[in-house]
């Protein structure tokens, strides 16, 4: 019996055109009608995840920054956040800059949502990659200023030869102190790496939510399509890879559904409902006020 549904956004809930289908919205209504929480678990930043939660009419908890932050969508109240120590963050930024990577620093989520960069090149690279977040981008004097409040995330971007050096250092020098997601080559032709505090991934972020609801991981159905979803799919009792997922994500899942353009999430949820395998939890326990 499954009591909670966890979904990635891009490539999972959203179609390739960035739309939410009518069929998916109907599935959400069905889940709400029987008291099953639907939790977004995304690599998106807070500012770009909140509008999706609002469109889906999901005011409750969601997980952003690939597991580093849990918050309520309606009030943007931070429930949990894992930040990178300032000195360590500055060191990593300097390392990336030394190798020629573009560096973007996401400020402490208790302070705001600003994306901090130190050069015009990095500012243009960040705005080009995330145009909807352009209002949040700001240039500062140096990495010391950018990292002074313990940032939540660092994004490193560059040519493959540059990023090979960056990833090598992250895997050796910083393996004990940091987590990172190596996305490899992206659609924009840049090589992308996101850096977080040690132990951060989508599974640890969702665990904070399941503990709040007193739900066992075996009672979770999770959907994802990207390399940052592998821990999430392994954590869930039923991990579902989208049909558009790469092989590494499929291997982490229990089953593979249709693609995001074929309502793959709705296909599975409708099937579980029809077989009586989804059970509402009613009113969840109140989450703690915060956890840094």
PDB file of C-alpha atoms in Angstrom:
ATOM      1  CA  UNK A   1       0.000   0.000   0.000  1.00  0.00           C
ATOM      2  CA  UNK A   2       1.355   3.398  -0.986  1.00  0.00           C
ATOM      3  CA  UNK A   3       0.580   6.549   0.988  1.00  0.00           C
ATOM      4  CA  UNK A   4       2.612   9.327  -0.658  1.00  0.00           C
ATOM      5  CA  UNK A   5       3.437  10.301  -4.250  1.00  0.00           C
ATOM      6  CA  UNK A   6       6.717  12.109  -4.977  1.00  0.00           C
ATOM      7  CA  UNK A   7       7.328  13.677  -8.385  1.00  0.00           C
ATOM      8  CA  UNK A   8      10.158  15.418 -10.152  1.00  0.00           C
ATOM      9  CA  UNK A   9       9.102  18.367 -12.350  1.00  0.00           C
ATOM     10  CA  UNK A  10      11.069  18.687 -15.582  1.00  0.00           C
ATOM     11  CA  UNK A  11      10.877  15.643 -17.819  1.00  0.00           C
ATOM     12  CA  UNK A  12       8.406  14.047 -15.402  1.00  0.00           C
ATOM     13  CA  UNK A  13       5.355  16.171 -14.577  1.00  0.00           C
ATOM     14  CA  UNK A  14       5.911  18.659 -17.393  1.00  0.00           C
ATOM     15  CA  UNK A  15       5.762  17.718 -21.065  1.00  0.00           C
ATOM     16  CA  UNK A  16       8.616  18.575 -23.395  1.00  0.00           C
ATOM     17  CA  UNK A  17       6.785  21.843 -24.131  1.00  0.00           C
ATOM     18  CA  UNK A  18       6.694  22.693 -20.416  1.00  0.00           C
ATOM     19  CA  UNK A  19       2.975  22.031 -20.056  1.00  0.00           C
ATOM     20  CA  UNK A  20       0.863  20.221 -17.462  1.00  0.00           C
ATOM     21  CA  UNK A  21      -1.685  17.908 -19.047  1.00  0.00           C
ATOM     22  CA  UNK A  22      -5.384  17.741 -18.194  1.00  0.00           C
ATOM     23  CA  UNK A  23      -4.963  14.058 -17.396  1.00  0.00           C
ATOM     24  CA  UNK A  24      -2.270  14.797 -14.813  1.00  0.00           C
ATOM     25  CA  UNK A  25      -4.451  17.468 -13.181  1.00  0.00           C
ATOM     26  CA  UNK A  26      -7.264  14.932 -12.905  1.00  0.00           C
ATOM     27  CA  UNK A  27      -4.904  12.489 -11.198  1.00  0.00           C
ATOM     28  CA  UNK A  28      -3.968  15.195  -8.680  1.00  0.00           C
ATOM     29  CA  UNK A  29      -7.646  15.788  -7.912  1.00  0.00           C
ATOM     30  CA  UNK A  30      -8.087  12.062  -7.373  1.00  0.00           C
ATOM     31  CA  UNK A  31      -5.127  11.939  -4.981  1.00  0.00           C
ATOM     32  CA  UNK A  32      -6.411  14.930  -3.006  1.00  0.00           C
ATOM     33  CA  UNK A  33      -9.885  13.415  -2.776  1.00  0.00           C
ATOM     34  CA  UNK A  34      -8.540  10.425  -0.835  1.00  0.00           C
ATOM     35  CA  UNK A  35      -5.931  12.284   1.215  1.00  0.00           C
ATOM     36  CA  UNK A  36      -2.757  11.189  -0.548  1.00  0.00           C
ATOM     37  CA  UNK A  37       0.013  13.819  -0.362  1.00  0.00           C
ATOM     38  CA  UNK A  38       1.669  14.661  -3.673  1.00  0.00           C
ATOM     39  CA  UNK A  39       5.115  16.136  -3.041  1.00  0.00           C
ATOM     40  CA  UNK A  40       7.282  17.849  -5.634  1.00  0.00           C
ATOM     41  CA  UNK A  41      10.937  16.837  -5.353  1.00  0.00           C
ATOM     42  CA  UNK A  42      12.966  18.884  -7.794  1.00  0.00           C
ATOM     43  CA  UNK A  43      16.392  20.156  -8.668  1.00  0.00           C
ATOM     44  CA  UNK A  44      14.809  23.520  -9.391  1.00  0.00           C
ATOM     45  CA  UNK A  45      15.504  26.492  -7.189  1.00  0.00           C
ATOM     46  CA  UNK A  46      12.763  27.823  -4.925  1.00  0.00           C
ATOM     47  CA  UNK A  47      11.906  30.721  -7.225  1.00  0.00           C
ATOM     48  CA  UNK A  48      11.304  28.457 -10.220  1.00  0.00           C
ATOM     49  CA  UNK A  49       9.610  25.624  -8.284  1.00  0.00           C
ATOM     50  CA  UNK A  50       6.975  27.720  -6.490  1.00  0.00           C
ATOM     51  CA  UNK A  51       5.104  28.746  -9.684  1.00  0.00           C
ATOM     52  CA  UNK A  52       4.771  25.077 -10.676  1.00  0.00           C
ATOM     53  CA  UNK A  53       3.451  24.154  -7.234  1.00  0.00           C
ATOM     54  CA  UNK A  54       0.923  26.992  -7.524  1.00  0.00           C
ATOM     55  CA  UNK A  55      -0.170  25.853 -10.991  1.00  0.00           C
ATOM     56  CA  UNK A  56      -0.677  22.332  -9.629  1.00  0.00           C
ATOM     57  CA  UNK A  57      -2.523  23.705  -6.571  1.00  0.00           C
ATOM     58  CA  UNK A  58      -0.093  21.998  -4.203  1.00  0.00           C
ATOM     59  CA  UNK A  59       0.306  24.352  -1.213  1.00  0.00           C
ATOM     60  CA  UNK A  60       1.980  21.812   1.033  1.00  0.00           C
ATOM     61  CA  UNK A  61       5.610  20.767   1.387  1.00  0.00           C
ATOM     62  CA  UNK A  62       7.980  20.476  -1.537  1.00  0.00           C
ATOM     63  CA  UNK A  63      11.665  19.678  -1.864  1.00  0.00           C
ATOM     64  CA  UNK A  64      13.929  21.932  -3.944  1.00  0.00           C
ATOM     65  CA  UNK A  65      17.639  22.300  -4.712  1.00  0.00           C
ATOM     66  CA  UNK A  66      17.852  18.512  -5.274  1.00  0.00           C
ATOM     67  CA  UNK A  67      17.085  17.768  -1.632  1.00  0.00           C
ATOM     68  CA  UNK A  68      18.878  20.609   0.143  1.00  0.00           C
ATOM     69  CA  UNK A  69      15.668  22.469   1.036  1.00  0.00           C
ATOM     70  CA  UNK A  70      12.141  21.549   2.122  1.00  0.00           C
ATOM     71  CA  UNK A  71       9.505  24.259   2.390  1.00  0.00           C
ATOM     72  CA  UNK A  72       5.797  24.953   2.180  1.00  0.00           C
ATOM     73  CA  UNK A  73       4.762  26.168  -1.244  1.00  0.00           C
ATOM     74  CA  UNK A  74       2.004  28.528  -0.141  1.00  0.00           C
ATOM     75  CA  UNK A  75       3.930  30.543   2.462  1.00  0.00           C
ATOM     76  CA  UNK A  76       7.486  29.669   1.340  1.00  0.00           C
ATOM     77  CA  UNK A  77       8.153  28.745   4.953  1.00  0.00           C
ATOM     78  CA  UNK A  78      11.495  26.921   5.182  1.00  0.00           C
ATOM     79  CA  UNK A  79      11.095  23.599   6.973  1.00  0.00           C
ATOM     80  CA  UNK A  80      14.596  22.249   6.433  1.00  0.00           C
ATOM     81  CA  UNK A  81      17.743  23.554   4.761  1.00  0.00           C
ATOM     82  CA  UNK A  82      21.264  22.199   4.379  1.00  0.00           C
ATOM     83  CA  UNK A  83      23.842  24.873   3.581  1.00  0.00           C
ATOM     84  CA  UNK A  84      27.504  24.794   2.578  1.00  0.00           C
ATOM     85  CA  UNK A  85      29.885  26.269   5.133  1.00  0.00           C
ATOM     86  CA  UNK A  86      31.073  29.689   3.939  1.00  0.00           C
ATOM     87  CA  UNK A  87      34.788  28.978   3.936  1.00  0.00           C
ATOM     88  CA  UNK A  88      34.383  25.680   2.137  1.00  0.00           C
ATOM     89  CA  UNK A  89      32.011  27.244  -0.416  1.00  0.00           C
ATOM     90  CA  UNK A  90      34.494  30.026  -1.176  1.00  0.00           C
ATOM     91  CA  UNK A  91      37.238  27.462  -1.644  1.00  0.00           C
ATOM     92  CA  UNK A  92      35.157  25.460  -4.131  1.00  0.00           C
ATOM     93  CA  UNK A  93      34.215  28.592  -6.063  1.00  0.00           C
ATOM     94  CA  UNK A  94      37.871  29.575  -6.332  1.00  0.00           C
ATOM     95  CA  UNK A  95      38.757  26.070  -7.494  1.00  0.00           C
ATOM     96  CA  UNK A  96      36.131  26.184 -10.240  1.00  0.00           C
ATOM     97  CA  UNK A  97      37.184  29.673 -11.295  1.00  0.00           C
ATOM     98  CA  UNK A  98      40.832  28.583 -11.419  1.00  0.00           C
ATOM     99  CA  UNK A  99      39.969  25.864 -13.923  1.00  0.00           C
ATOM    100  CA  UNK A 100      37.915  28.249 -16.080  1.00  0.00           C
ATOM    101  CA  UNK A 101      34.372  27.292 -15.038  1.00  0.00           C
ATOM    102  CA  UNK A 102      31.524  29.777 -14.707  1.00  0.00           C
ATOM    103  CA  UNK A 103      30.458  29.910 -11.052  1.00  0.00           C
ATOM    104  CA  UNK A 104      27.031  30.793  -9.657  1.00  0.00           C
ATOM    105  CA  UNK A 105      26.305  30.857  -5.908  1.00  0.00           C
ATOM    106  CA  UNK A 106      22.788  30.464  -4.507  1.00  0.00           C
ATOM    107  CA  UNK A 107      22.499  32.447  -1.328  1.00  0.00           C
ATOM    108  CA  UNK A 108      21.388  31.103   2.045  1.00  0.00           C
ATOM    109  CA  UNK A 109      17.656  30.424   1.701  1.00  0.00           C
ATOM    110  CA  UNK A 110      16.900  32.146   4.997  1.00  0.00           C
ATOM    111  CA  UNK A 111      18.417  35.327   3.523  1.00  0.00           C
ATOM    112  CA  UNK A 112      16.772  35.278   0.096  1.00  0.00           C
ATOM    113  CA  UNK A 113      16.727  33.739  -3.388  1.00  0.00           C
ATOM    114  CA  UNK A 114      19.561  35.656  -5.066  1.00  0.00           C
ATOM    115  CA  UNK A 115      21.991  33.992  -7.479  1.00  0.00           C
ATOM    116  CA  UNK A 116      25.389  35.594  -6.963  1.00  0.00           C
ATOM    117  CA  UNK A 117      28.170  35.794  -9.560  1.00  0.00           C
ATOM    118  CA  UNK A 118      31.431  37.709  -9.703  1.00  0.00           C
ATOM    119  CA  UNK A 119      31.944  38.521 -13.414  1.00  0.00           C
ATOM    120  CA  UNK A 120      29.893  39.720 -16.361  1.00  0.00           C
ATOM    121  CA  UNK A 121      30.676  36.459 -18.162  1.00  0.00           C
ATOM    122  CA  UNK A 122      29.191  34.451 -15.319  1.00  0.00           C
ATOM    123  CA  UNK A 123      26.189  36.753 -15.131  1.00  0.00           C
ATOM    124  CA  UNK A 124      25.460  36.281 -18.831  1.00  0.00           C
ATOM    125  CA  UNK A 125      26.008  32.505 -18.592  1.00  0.00           C
ATOM    126  CA  UNK A 126      23.569  32.190 -15.689  1.00  0.00           C
ATOM    127  CA  UNK A 127      20.897  34.360 -17.297  1.00  0.00           C
ATOM    128  CA  UNK A 128      21.269  32.455 -20.575  1.00  0.00           C
ATOM    129  CA  UNK A 129      20.853  29.113 -18.809  1.00  0.00           C
ATOM    130  CA  UNK A 130      17.954  30.213 -16.561  1.00  0.00           C
ATOM    131  CA  UNK A 131      16.207  33.184 -18.214  1.00  0.00           C
ATOM    132  CA  UNK A 132      13.225  33.054 -15.861  1.00  0.00           C
ATOM    133  CA  UNK A 133      15.604  33.583 -12.942  1.00  0.00           C
ATOM    134  CA  UNK A 134      17.259  36.653 -14.448  1.00  0.00           C
ATOM    135  CA  UNK A 135      15.638  39.009 -11.870  1.00  0.00           C
ATOM    136  CA  UNK A 136      17.367  37.056  -9.101  1.00  0.00           C
ATOM    137  CA  UNK A 137      20.870  37.290 -10.587  1.00  0.00           C
ATOM    138  CA  UNK A 138      23.309  39.764  -9.059  1.00  0.00           C
ATOM    139  CA  UNK A 139      26.979  40.506  -9.532  1.00  0.00           C
ATOM    140  CA  UNK A 140      29.103  40.890  -6.387  1.00  0.00           C
ATOM    141  CA  UNK A 141      32.732  41.816  -5.761  1.00  0.00           C
ATOM    142  CA  UNK A 142      34.117  38.363  -5.003  1.00  0.00           C
ATOM    143  CA  UNK A 143      33.514  34.838  -3.763  1.00  0.00           C
ATOM    144  CA  UNK A 144      34.027  35.914  -0.160  1.00  0.00           C
ATOM    145  CA  UNK A 145      30.971  38.154  -0.422  1.00  0.00           C
ATOM    146  CA  UNK A 146      28.987  35.607  -2.427  1.00  0.00           C
ATOM    147  CA  UNK A 147      29.580  32.843   0.130  1.00  0.00           C
ATOM    148  CA  UNK A 148      29.529  34.877   3.340  1.00  0.00           C
ATOM    149  CA  UNK A 149      26.149  33.578   4.563  1.00  0.00           C
ATOM    150  CA  UNK A 150      26.669  29.840   3.900  1.00  0.00           C
ATOM    151  CA  UNK A 151      25.138  29.291   0.445  1.00  0.00           C
ATOM    152  CA  UNK A 152      22.705  26.490  -0.302  1.00  0.00           C
ATOM    153  CA  UNK A 153      24.165  25.578  -3.694  1.00  0.00           C
ATOM    154  CA  UNK A 154      27.009  26.274  -6.088  1.00  0.00           C
ATOM    155  CA  UNK A 155      26.630  25.684  -9.826  1.00  0.00           C
ATOM    156  CA  UNK A 156      29.718  25.168 -11.975  1.00  0.00           C
ATOM    157  CA  UNK A 157      29.418  25.304 -15.743  1.00  0.00           C
ATOM    158  CA  UNK A 158      31.899  25.113 -18.600  1.00  0.00           C
ATOM    159  CA  UNK A 159      33.487  23.217 -21.460  1.00  0.00           C
ATOM    160  CA  UNK A 160      33.938  19.445 -20.964  1.00  0.00           C
ATOM    161  CA  UNK A 161      37.731  19.683 -20.682  1.00  0.00           C
ATOM    162  CA  UNK A 162      37.383  22.327 -17.970  1.00  0.00           C
ATOM    163  CA  UNK A 163      34.698  20.448 -16.066  1.00  0.00           C
ATOM    164  CA  UNK A 164      36.627  17.187 -16.148  1.00  0.00           C
ATOM    165  CA  UNK A 165      39.229  18.897 -13.954  1.00  0.00           C
ATOM    166  CA  UNK A 166      36.547  20.331 -11.676  1.00  0.00           C
ATOM    167  CA  UNK A 167      34.812  16.984 -11.213  1.00  0.00           C
ATOM    168  CA  UNK A 168      38.126  15.265 -10.524  1.00  0.00           C
ATOM    169  CA  UNK A 169      38.817  17.667  -7.662  1.00  0.00           C
ATOM    170  CA  UNK A 170      35.300  17.332  -6.283  1.00  0.00           C
ATOM    171  CA  UNK A 171      35.680  13.553  -6.228  1.00  0.00           C
ATOM    172  CA  UNK A 172      39.005  13.667  -4.410  1.00  0.00           C
ATOM    173  CA  UNK A 173      39.677  16.806  -2.397  1.00  0.00           C
ATOM    174  CA  UNK A 174      36.048  17.479  -1.432  1.00  0.00           C
ATOM    175  CA  UNK A 175      34.511  13.996  -1.315  1.00  0.00           C
ATOM    176  CA  UNK A 176      34.038  14.017   2.476  1.00  0.00           C
ATOM    177  CA  UNK A 177      32.660  17.524   2.802  1.00  0.00           C
ATOM    178  CA  UNK A 178      30.373  17.998  -0.180  1.00  0.00           C
ATOM    179  CA  UNK A 179      27.833  16.314  -2.421  1.00  0.00           C
ATOM    180  CA  UNK A 180      27.602  17.075  -6.103  1.00  0.00           C
ATOM    181  CA  UNK A 181      25.529  16.132  -9.121  1.00  0.00           C
ATOM    182  CA  UNK A 182      27.373  15.649 -12.384  1.00  0.00           C
ATOM    183  CA  UNK A 183      24.861  16.276 -15.176  1.00  0.00           C
ATOM    184  CA  UNK A 184      27.459  16.011 -17.917  1.00  0.00           C
ATOM    185  CA  UNK A 185      26.687  17.719 -21.206  1.00  0.00           C
ATOM    186  CA  UNK A 186      23.412  19.658 -21.172  1.00  0.00           C
ATOM    187  CA  UNK A 187      21.071  20.855 -23.895  1.00  0.00           C
ATOM    188  CA  UNK A 188      22.840  24.234 -23.874  1.00  0.00           C
ATOM    189  CA  UNK A 189      26.108  22.372 -24.687  1.00  0.00           C
ATOM    190  CA  UNK A 190      27.640  23.365 -21.357  1.00  0.00           C
ATOM    191  CA  UNK A 191      28.873  20.771 -18.892  1.00  0.00           C
ATOM    192  CA  UNK A 192      26.998  21.263 -15.624  1.00  0.00           C
ATOM    193  CA  UNK A 193      27.719  20.348 -11.990  1.00  0.00           C
ATOM    194  CA  UNK A 194      25.674  21.336  -8.916  1.00  0.00           C
ATOM    195  CA  UNK A 195      27.415  21.308  -5.529  1.00  0.00           C
ATOM    196  CA  UNK A 196      25.688  20.925  -2.141  1.00  0.00           C
ATOM    197  CA  UNK A 197      26.430  20.203   1.494  1.00  0.00           C
ATOM    198  CA  UNK A 198      27.515  16.674   2.326  1.00  0.00           C
ATOM    199  CA  UNK A 199      24.733  14.098   2.204  1.00  0.00           C
ATOM    200  CA  UNK A 200      22.312  16.170   0.138  1.00  0.00           C
ATOM    201  CA  UNK A 201      20.250  14.373  -2.484  1.00  0.00           C
ATOM    202  CA  UNK A 202      16.581  14.045  -3.348  1.00  0.00           C
ATOM    203  CA  UNK A 203      16.176  10.984  -1.131  1.00  0.00           C
ATOM    204  CA  UNK A 204      17.429  12.740   2.008  1.00  0.00           C
ATOM    205  CA  UNK A 205      15.218  15.720   1.207  1.00  0.00           C
ATOM    206  CA  UNK A 206      12.149  13.532   0.766  1.00  0.00           C
ATOM    207  CA  UNK A 207      12.982  11.596   3.935  1.00  0.00           C
ATOM    208  CA  UNK A 208      12.466  14.780   5.908  1.00  0.00           C
ATOM    209  CA  UNK A 209       8.934  14.942   4.463  1.00  0.00           C
ATOM    210  CA  UNK A 210       8.118  11.263   4.973  1.00  0.00           C
ATOM    211  CA  UNK A 211       9.288  11.457   8.569  1.00  0.00           C
ATOM    212  CA  UNK A 212       6.924  14.412   9.035  1.00  0.00           C
ATOM    213  CA  UNK A 213       4.035  12.342   7.712  1.00  0.00           C
ATOM    214  CA  UNK A 214       5.203   9.227   9.618  1.00  0.00           C
ATOM    215  CA  UNK A 215       5.315   7.360   6.310  1.00  0.00           C
ATOM    216  CA  UNK A 216       7.815   4.575   5.677  1.00  0.00           C
ATOM    217  CA  UNK A 217       9.867   4.784   2.465  1.00  0.00           C
ATOM    218  CA  UNK A 218       8.259   1.501   1.389  1.00  0.00           C
ATOM    219  CA  UNK A 219       4.944   3.379   1.263  1.00  0.00           C
ATOM    220  CA  UNK A 220       6.211   5.959  -1.258  1.00  0.00           C
ATOM    221  CA  UNK A 221       5.755   6.019  -5.035  1.00  0.00           C
ATOM    222  CA  UNK A 222       8.381   8.240  -6.692  1.00  0.00           C
ATOM    223  CA  UNK A 223       8.723   9.408 -10.296  1.00  0.00           C
ATOM    224  CA  UNK A 224      11.807  10.858 -11.986  1.00  0.00           C
ATOM    225  CA  UNK A 225      13.778  11.020 -15.195  1.00  0.00           C
ATOM    226  CA  UNK A 226      17.205  12.554 -14.477  1.00  0.00           C
ATOM    227  CA  UNK A 227      20.548  11.649 -12.930  1.00  0.00           C
ATOM    228  CA  UNK A 228      19.596  13.563  -9.777  1.00  0.00           C
ATOM    229  CA  UNK A 229      16.587  11.242  -9.364  1.00  0.00           C
ATOM    230  CA  UNK A 230      18.474   7.985  -8.883  1.00  0.00           C
ATOM    231  CA  UNK A 231      18.617   8.171  -5.064  1.00  0.00           C
ATOM    232  CA  UNK A 232      14.958   9.204  -5.001  1.00  0.00           C
ATOM    233  CA  UNK A 233      13.886   6.176  -7.035  1.00  0.00           C
ATOM    234  CA  UNK A 234      16.029   3.855  -4.923  1.00  0.00           C
ATOM    235  CA  UNK A 235      14.577   5.338  -1.718  1.00  0.00           C
ATOM    236  CA  UNK A 236      10.930   4.791  -2.662  1.00  0.00           C
ATOM    237  CA  UNK A 237       9.023   1.577  -2.230  1.00  0.00           C
ATOM    238  CA  UNK A 238       8.079   1.922  -5.875  1.00  0.00           C
ATOM    239  CA  UNK A 239      10.576   3.897  -7.940  1.00  0.00           C
ATOM    240  CA  UNK A 240       9.251   4.747 -11.384  1.00  0.00           C
ATOM    241  CA  UNK A 241      11.539   5.954 -14.173  1.00  0.00           C
ATOM    242  CA  UNK A 242      10.001   7.907 -17.007  1.00  0.00           C
ATOM    243  CA  UNK A 243      10.203   6.451 -20.504  1.00  0.00           C
ATOM    244  CA  UNK A 244      12.420   9.378 -21.474  1.00  0.00           C
ATOM    245  CA  UNK A 245      14.995   8.525 -18.775  1.00  0.00           C
ATOM    246  CA  UNK A 246      18.594   7.518 -19.560  1.00  0.00           C
ATOM    247  CA  UNK A 247      19.667   3.952 -18.842  1.00  0.00           C
ATOM    248  CA  UNK A 248      21.323   4.817 -15.512  1.00  0.00           C
ATOM    249  CA  UNK A 249      18.020   6.140 -14.153  1.00  0.00           C
ATOM    250  CA  UNK A 250      16.045   3.179 -15.494  1.00  0.00           C
ATOM    251  CA  UNK A 251      18.434   0.846 -13.692  1.00  0.00           C
ATOM    252  CA  UNK A 252      17.763   2.619 -10.376  1.00  0.00           C
ATOM    253  CA  UNK A 253      13.984   2.217 -10.765  1.00  0.00           C
ATOM    254  CA  UNK A 254      11.644  -0.670 -10.072  1.00  0.00           C
ATOM    255  CA  UNK A 255       9.596  -0.056 -13.205  1.00  0.00           C
ATOM    256  CA  UNK A 256       9.622   2.181 -16.282  1.00  0.00           C
ATOM    257  CA  UNK A 257       6.488   4.027 -17.377  1.00  0.00           C
ATOM    258  CA  UNK A 258       5.602   5.959 -20.515  1.00  0.00           C
ATOM    259  CA  UNK A 259       7.359   9.232 -21.339  1.00  0.00           C
ATOM    260  CA  UNK A 260       6.476  12.638 -19.928  1.00  0.00           C
ATOM    261  CA  UNK A 261       4.781  13.413 -23.259  1.00  0.00           C
ATOM    262  CA  UNK A 262       2.617  10.305 -22.866  1.00  0.00           C
ATOM    263  CA  UNK A 263       1.349  11.021 -19.331  1.00  0.00           C
ATOM    264  CA  UNK A 264       3.661   8.443 -17.825  1.00  0.00           C
ATOM    265  CA  UNK A 265       2.988   9.588 -14.246  1.00  0.00           C
ATOM    266  CA  UNK A 266      -0.778   9.470 -14.675  1.00  0.00           C
ATOM    267  CA  UNK A 267      -0.583   6.001 -16.243  1.00  0.00           C
ATOM    268  CA  UNK A 268       0.977   4.519 -13.107  1.00  0.00           C
ATOM    269  CA  UNK A 269      -1.124   6.438 -10.577  1.00  0.00           C
ATOM    270  CA  UNK A 270      -4.366   5.468 -12.328  1.00  0.00           C
ATOM    271  CA  UNK A 271      -3.257   1.835 -12.341  1.00  0.00           C
ATOM    272  CA  UNK A 272      -2.386   1.881  -8.631  1.00  0.00           C
ATOM    273  CA  UNK A 273      -5.761   3.430  -7.802  1.00  0.00           C
ATOM    274  CA  UNK A 274      -7.584   0.840  -9.872  1.00  0.00           C
ATOM    275  CA  UNK A 275      -5.829  -1.939  -7.961  1.00  0.00           C
ATOM    276  CA  UNK A 276      -6.501  -0.379  -4.565  1.00  0.00           C
ATOM    277  CA  UNK A 277      -2.811   0.178  -3.849  1.00  0.00           C
ATOM    278  CA  UNK A 278      -3.030   3.858  -2.859  1.00  0.00           C
ATOM    279  CA  UNK A 279      -4.271   4.775   0.597  1.00  0.00           C
ATOM    280  CA  UNK A 280      -4.690   8.308   1.986  1.00  0.00           C
ATOM    281  CA  UNK A 281      -3.004   9.306   5.227  1.00  0.00           C
ATOM    282  CA  UNK A 282      -5.580  11.925   6.215  1.00  0.00           C
ATOM    283  CA  UNK A 283      -4.216  14.950   8.055  1.00  0.00           C
ATOM    284  CA  UNK A 284      -0.437  14.908   8.361  1.00  0.00           C
ATOM    285  CA  UNK A 285       1.441  15.755  11.471  1.00  0.00           C
ATOM    286  CA  UNK A 286       2.520  19.385  11.703  1.00  0.00           C
ATOM    287  CA  UNK A 287       6.057  19.815  10.358  1.00  0.00           C
ATOM    288  CA  UNK A 288       8.743  21.369  12.547  1.00  0.00           C
ATOM    289  CA  UNK A 289       9.366  25.084  12.164  1.00  0.00           C
ATOM    290  CA  UNK A 290      12.853  24.737  10.748  1.00  0.00           C
ATOM    291  CA  UNK A 291      15.980  22.636  10.665  1.00  0.00           C
ATOM    292  CA  UNK A 292      19.247  24.172   9.488  1.00  0.00           C
TER     293      UNK A 292
END
